[in-house]
Short mmCIF file of C-alpha atoms in Angstrom, two decimals:
data_model
loop_
_atom_site.label_atom_id
_atom_site.label_comp_id
_atom_site.label_asym_id
_atom_site.label_seq_id
_atom_site.Cartn_x
_atom_site.Cartn_y
_atom_site.Cartn_z
CA ASP A 18 90.14 97.67 102.38
CA VAL A 19 93.75 96.70 102.61
CA LYS A 20 93.78 92.64 102.14
CA VAL A 21 96.53 90.62 103.31
CA THR A 22 95.78 86.84 102.53
CA GLN A 23 97.78 83.67 103.85
CA SER A 24 97.58 80.73 101.67
CA SER A 25 97.01 77.96 104.32
CA ARG A 26 95.13 78.79 107.56
CA TYR A 27 96.15 75.11 109.01
CA LEU A 28 98.95 72.91 108.27
CA VAL A 29 100.23 69.56 109.71
CA LYS A 30 103.84 68.88 108.36
CA ARG A 31 106.46 65.97 109.67
CA THR A 32 109.68 66.81 110.99
CA GLY A 33 112.20 67.51 108.36
CA GLU A 34 109.91 68.38 105.78
CA LYS A 35 110.35 71.76 103.49
CA VAL A 36 107.22 74.19 104.25
CA PHE A 37 106.17 76.99 101.85
CA LEU A 38 103.87 79.60 103.54
CA GLU A 39 102.59 82.19 101.18
CA CYS A 40 101.30 85.60 102.00
CA VAL A 41 100.00 88.31 99.45
CA GLN A 42 98.78 91.79 99.86
CA ASP A 43 96.92 94.00 97.49
CA MET A 44 97.70 97.22 98.50
CA ASP A 45 101.20 97.84 96.82
CA HIS A 46 102.65 98.17 100.10
CA GLU A 47 106.47 98.45 100.11
CA ASN A 48 107.03 96.60 103.31
CA MET A 49 106.24 93.02 104.25
CA PHE A 50 106.77 90.97 107.36
CA TRP A 51 106.66 87.50 108.94
CA TYR A 52 105.98 87.05 112.58
CA ARG A 53 105.59 84.20 114.60
CA GLN A 54 103.22 84.10 117.62
CA ASP A 55 103.45 82.06 120.61
CA PRO A 56 101.68 82.13 123.95
CA GLY A 57 103.57 83.97 126.43
CA LEU A 58 106.06 85.44 124.25
CA GLY A 59 103.76 87.55 121.89
CA LEU A 60 104.66 88.54 118.08
CA ARG A 61 108.22 87.94 117.36
CA LEU A 62 109.81 89.15 113.97
CA ILE A 63 111.17 86.60 112.10
CA TYR A 64 112.21 88.18 108.52
CA PHE A 65 110.94 91.43 106.95
CA SER A 66 111.23 92.96 103.44
CA TYR A 67 111.23 96.28 102.34
CA ASP A 68 111.45 96.27 98.85
CA VAL A 69 111.49 93.22 95.99
CA LYS A 70 114.06 91.11 96.45
CA MET A 71 115.07 92.78 99.59
CA LYS A 72 115.11 91.17 103.03
CA GLU A 73 116.21 91.63 106.38
CA LYS A 74 116.70 89.12 109.62
CA GLY A 75 114.63 89.99 112.38
CA ASP A 76 114.61 88.47 115.61
CA ILE A 77 114.63 84.86 115.16
CA PRO A 78 115.73 84.03 111.44
CA GLU A 79 117.22 80.65 112.44
CA GLY A 80 115.74 78.10 110.54
CA TYR A 81 113.91 80.37 108.40
CA SER A 82 114.40 81.79 104.81
CA VAL A 83 112.32 84.30 102.90
CA SER A 84 111.48 85.22 99.54
CA ARG A 85 110.40 88.27 97.42
CA GLU A 86 110.36 88.08 93.98
CA LYS A 87 107.08 90.30 93.54
CA LYS A 88 106.15 93.30 95.44
CA GLU A 89 102.86 91.89 96.46
CA ARG A 90 104.09 88.49 97.59
CA PHE A 91 106.29 87.41 100.37
CA SER A 92 107.10 83.75 101.18
CA LEU A 93 108.42 82.07 104.33
CA ILE A 94 110.12 78.88 104.24
CA LEU A 95 111.28 76.20 106.72
CA GLU A 96 113.79 74.34 104.86
CA SER A 97 113.79 71.28 107.39
CA ALA A 98 110.67 71.61 109.56
CA SER A 99 111.08 70.97 113.48
CA THR A 100 108.73 70.45 116.19
CA ASN A 101 109.95 74.20 117.92
CA GLN A 102 108.83 75.56 114.97
CA THR A 103 105.18 74.63 115.90
CA SER A 104 103.66 78.07 115.86
CA MET A 105 101.13 80.45 114.66
CA TYR A 106 102.69 82.47 111.82
CA LEU A 107 101.51 85.97 110.85
CA CYS A 108 101.81 87.86 107.52
CA ALA A 109 101.77 91.68 107.66
CA SER A 110 102.51 94.62 105.32
CA SER A 111 102.50 98.51 105.74
CA GLY A 112 102.94 101.18 103.33
CA GLY A 113 105.44 103.30 105.21
CA TRP A 114 107.71 103.69 108.18
CA VAL A 115 106.45 103.68 112.12
CA ASP A 116 106.29 107.24 112.38
CA SER A 117 104.24 107.79 109.66
CA ASN A 118 100.40 107.49 109.21
CA THR A 119 101.14 104.97 106.64
CA GLY A 120 103.21 102.73 109.04
CA GLU A 121 100.07 100.47 110.10
CA LEU A 122 100.68 96.95 110.06
CA PHE A 123 98.06 95.09 108.55
CA PHE A 124 98.09 91.50 109.23
CA GLY A 125 96.71 88.42 107.51
CA GLU A 126 94.61 85.78 109.39
CA GLY A 127 97.54 83.47 110.37
CA SER A 128 98.75 80.06 109.42
CA ARG A 129 99.01 77.63 112.25
CA LEU A 130 101.68 75.27 111.53
CA THR A 131 101.78 72.01 113.51
CA VAL A 132 105.13 69.96 113.05
CA LEU A 133 104.95 66.74 114.21
CA GLN B 4 115.39 91.49 128.78
CA LYS B 5 112.32 91.78 126.71
CA GLU B 6 112.05 95.37 125.25
CA VAL B 7 108.56 96.06 125.44
CA GLU B 8 106.75 94.73 128.78
CA GLN B 9 103.13 94.61 129.40
CA ASN B 10 101.19 94.17 132.62
CA SER B 11 100.49 90.68 133.39
CA GLY B 12 96.87 89.32 132.89
CA PRO B 13 94.59 88.40 132.47
CA LEU B 14 92.33 91.28 133.47
CA SER B 15 88.88 91.35 134.01
CA VAL B 16 86.56 94.25 134.62
CA PRO B 17 82.75 94.54 135.10
CA GLU B 18 80.94 96.23 131.95
CA GLY B 19 80.94 100.00 132.26
CA ALA B 20 84.43 100.31 134.24
CA ILE B 21 87.52 101.48 132.85
CA ALA B 22 90.21 98.99 131.82
CA SER B 23 93.76 100.07 132.38
CA LEU B 24 96.39 98.23 130.22
CA ASN B 25 99.95 99.23 130.72
CA CYS B 26 103.14 98.77 128.83
CA THR B 27 106.81 99.99 129.58
CA TYR B 28 109.87 99.95 127.11
CA SER B 29 113.48 99.67 127.56
CA ASP B 30 114.63 101.15 124.10
CA ARG B 31 114.90 104.89 124.67
CA VAL B 32 115.14 105.52 121.25
CA SER B 33 111.59 104.27 120.41
CA GLN B 34 109.64 107.09 119.41
CA SER B 35 106.44 105.73 118.01
CA PHE B 36 103.96 103.88 120.02
CA PHE B 37 100.87 101.33 119.19
CA TRP B 38 98.27 99.46 120.84
CA TYR B 39 96.81 96.60 118.60
CA ARG B 40 93.75 94.70 119.65
CA GLN B 41 93.77 90.60 118.80
CA TYR B 42 90.48 88.69 119.26
CA SER B 43 90.40 85.20 119.88
CA GLY B 44 91.52 83.24 116.62
CA LYS B 45 91.84 86.66 114.54
CA SER B 46 94.70 88.65 113.72
CA PRO B 47 95.59 91.76 115.37
CA GLU B 48 94.16 95.24 114.37
CA LEU B 49 95.44 98.59 115.05
CA ILE B 50 93.28 100.69 117.59
CA MET B 51 95.58 103.66 118.60
CA SER B 52 98.88 105.23 117.81
CA ILE B 53 100.81 107.85 119.89
CA TYR B 54 103.99 109.37 119.07
CA SER B 55 104.09 112.44 121.45
CA ASN B 56 103.90 112.79 125.41
CA GLY B 57 100.59 113.06 126.70
CA ASP B 58 96.89 112.02 126.15
CA LYS B 59 95.68 110.89 122.91
CA GLU B 60 91.70 110.18 122.74
CA ASP B 61 89.66 108.26 120.22
CA GLY B 62 86.18 107.52 121.22
CA ARG B 63 86.27 105.56 124.41
CA PHE B 64 90.12 104.84 123.92
CA THR B 65 92.78 107.01 125.52
CA ALA B 66 96.45 106.48 125.18
CA GLN B 67 99.01 107.93 127.47
CA LEU B 68 102.56 108.34 126.78
CA ASN B 69 105.50 109.42 129.06
CA LYS B 70 108.61 109.36 127.54
CA ALA B 71 110.64 110.07 130.70
CA SER B 72 109.24 107.13 132.27
CA GLN B 73 109.32 105.15 129.37
CA TYR B 74 105.63 104.26 129.82
CA VAL B 75 102.44 103.72 127.51
CA SER B 76 99.00 103.07 128.66
CA LEU B 77 95.65 102.35 127.17
CA LEU B 78 92.64 103.46 128.97
CA ILE B 79 89.26 101.97 127.87
CA ARG B 80 86.15 103.73 129.45
CA ASP B 81 82.74 102.26 129.63
CA SER B 82 84.25 99.05 128.68
CA GLN B 83 81.87 96.63 126.91
CA PRO B 84 81.85 92.38 126.43
CA SER B 85 83.01 93.31 123.06
CA ASP B 86 86.43 94.82 124.31
CA SER B 87 87.43 91.43 125.32
CA ALA B 88 90.46 90.71 123.78
CA THR B 89 94.19 90.70 124.04
CA TYR B 90 95.79 94.17 123.60
CA LEU B 91 99.15 94.31 122.24
CA CYS B 92 101.50 97.08 123.02
CA ALA B 93 104.19 97.83 120.54
CA ALA B 94 106.88 100.46 119.95
CA GLY B 95 108.83 101.64 117.05
CA ARG B 96 112.03 103.44 116.31
CA SER B 97 111.57 106.59 114.24
CA GLY B 98 112.52 105.63 110.32
CA SER B 99 113.49 102.41 111.48
CA ALA B 100 112.93 99.46 108.71
CA ARG B 101 112.69 96.98 111.46
CA GLN B 102 109.19 98.44 112.55
CA LEU B 103 107.88 97.25 115.77
CA THR B 104 108.65 95.32 118.84
CA PHE B 105 105.60 93.94 120.54
CA GLY B 106 104.95 93.01 124.05
CA SER B 107 103.25 89.38 124.91
CA GLY B 108 100.08 90.98 125.28
CA THR B 109 97.30 91.58 128.15
CA GLN B 110 94.11 89.76 127.77
CA LEU B 111 91.22 91.46 128.93
CA THR B 112 87.88 90.28 129.97
CA VAL B 113 84.84 92.49 130.22
CA LEU B 114 82.25 90.75 132.40
CA PRO B 115 78.60 91.31 131.33
#
């Protein structure tokens, strides 16, 4: 089974702190993604990566950065956390594009971040 | 304008009934469509994918796609309380590195 592991299930941070969210997948997937999920807004793409050291902005990249130094690991960084970044953050990976049978997204369990 | 819209919920159906979940999309270039199920407090999991016009059946689930109307639906026959979850519709472009655009989800409750 594909396993996508997010390092922290629950975090509480203060405004202005730097926050690291780590994600590791064990299926040698090329593509990795960071989404945030908010009530009524669904899943919104923050950043994605289709190869090591490659990254592209999603719909809402402002206030976030990412790092992919190894194929299995994709990190989301909040340089200076703000209260409007309080959310559920979901990491996902996939082995191919959406029109292939390897395009399924596998999600981690999520990291619920509260910024005070 | 949101690119993927789902019918407003929450939706409640009695056990054994057919649950109908609907989704429209605005990007005509979208070629691939997916339904993910998300139980409360859990992460989404894929239950159906559909790429061609028409119906696709998998057990109690049927996905329907009409590209001319830009409409996707999911029917759940013989609904069970274990089907109670939020269902997310997603659309993707062929060969797109950007992958999927998700709707905001429809919460389904199946009443025993």
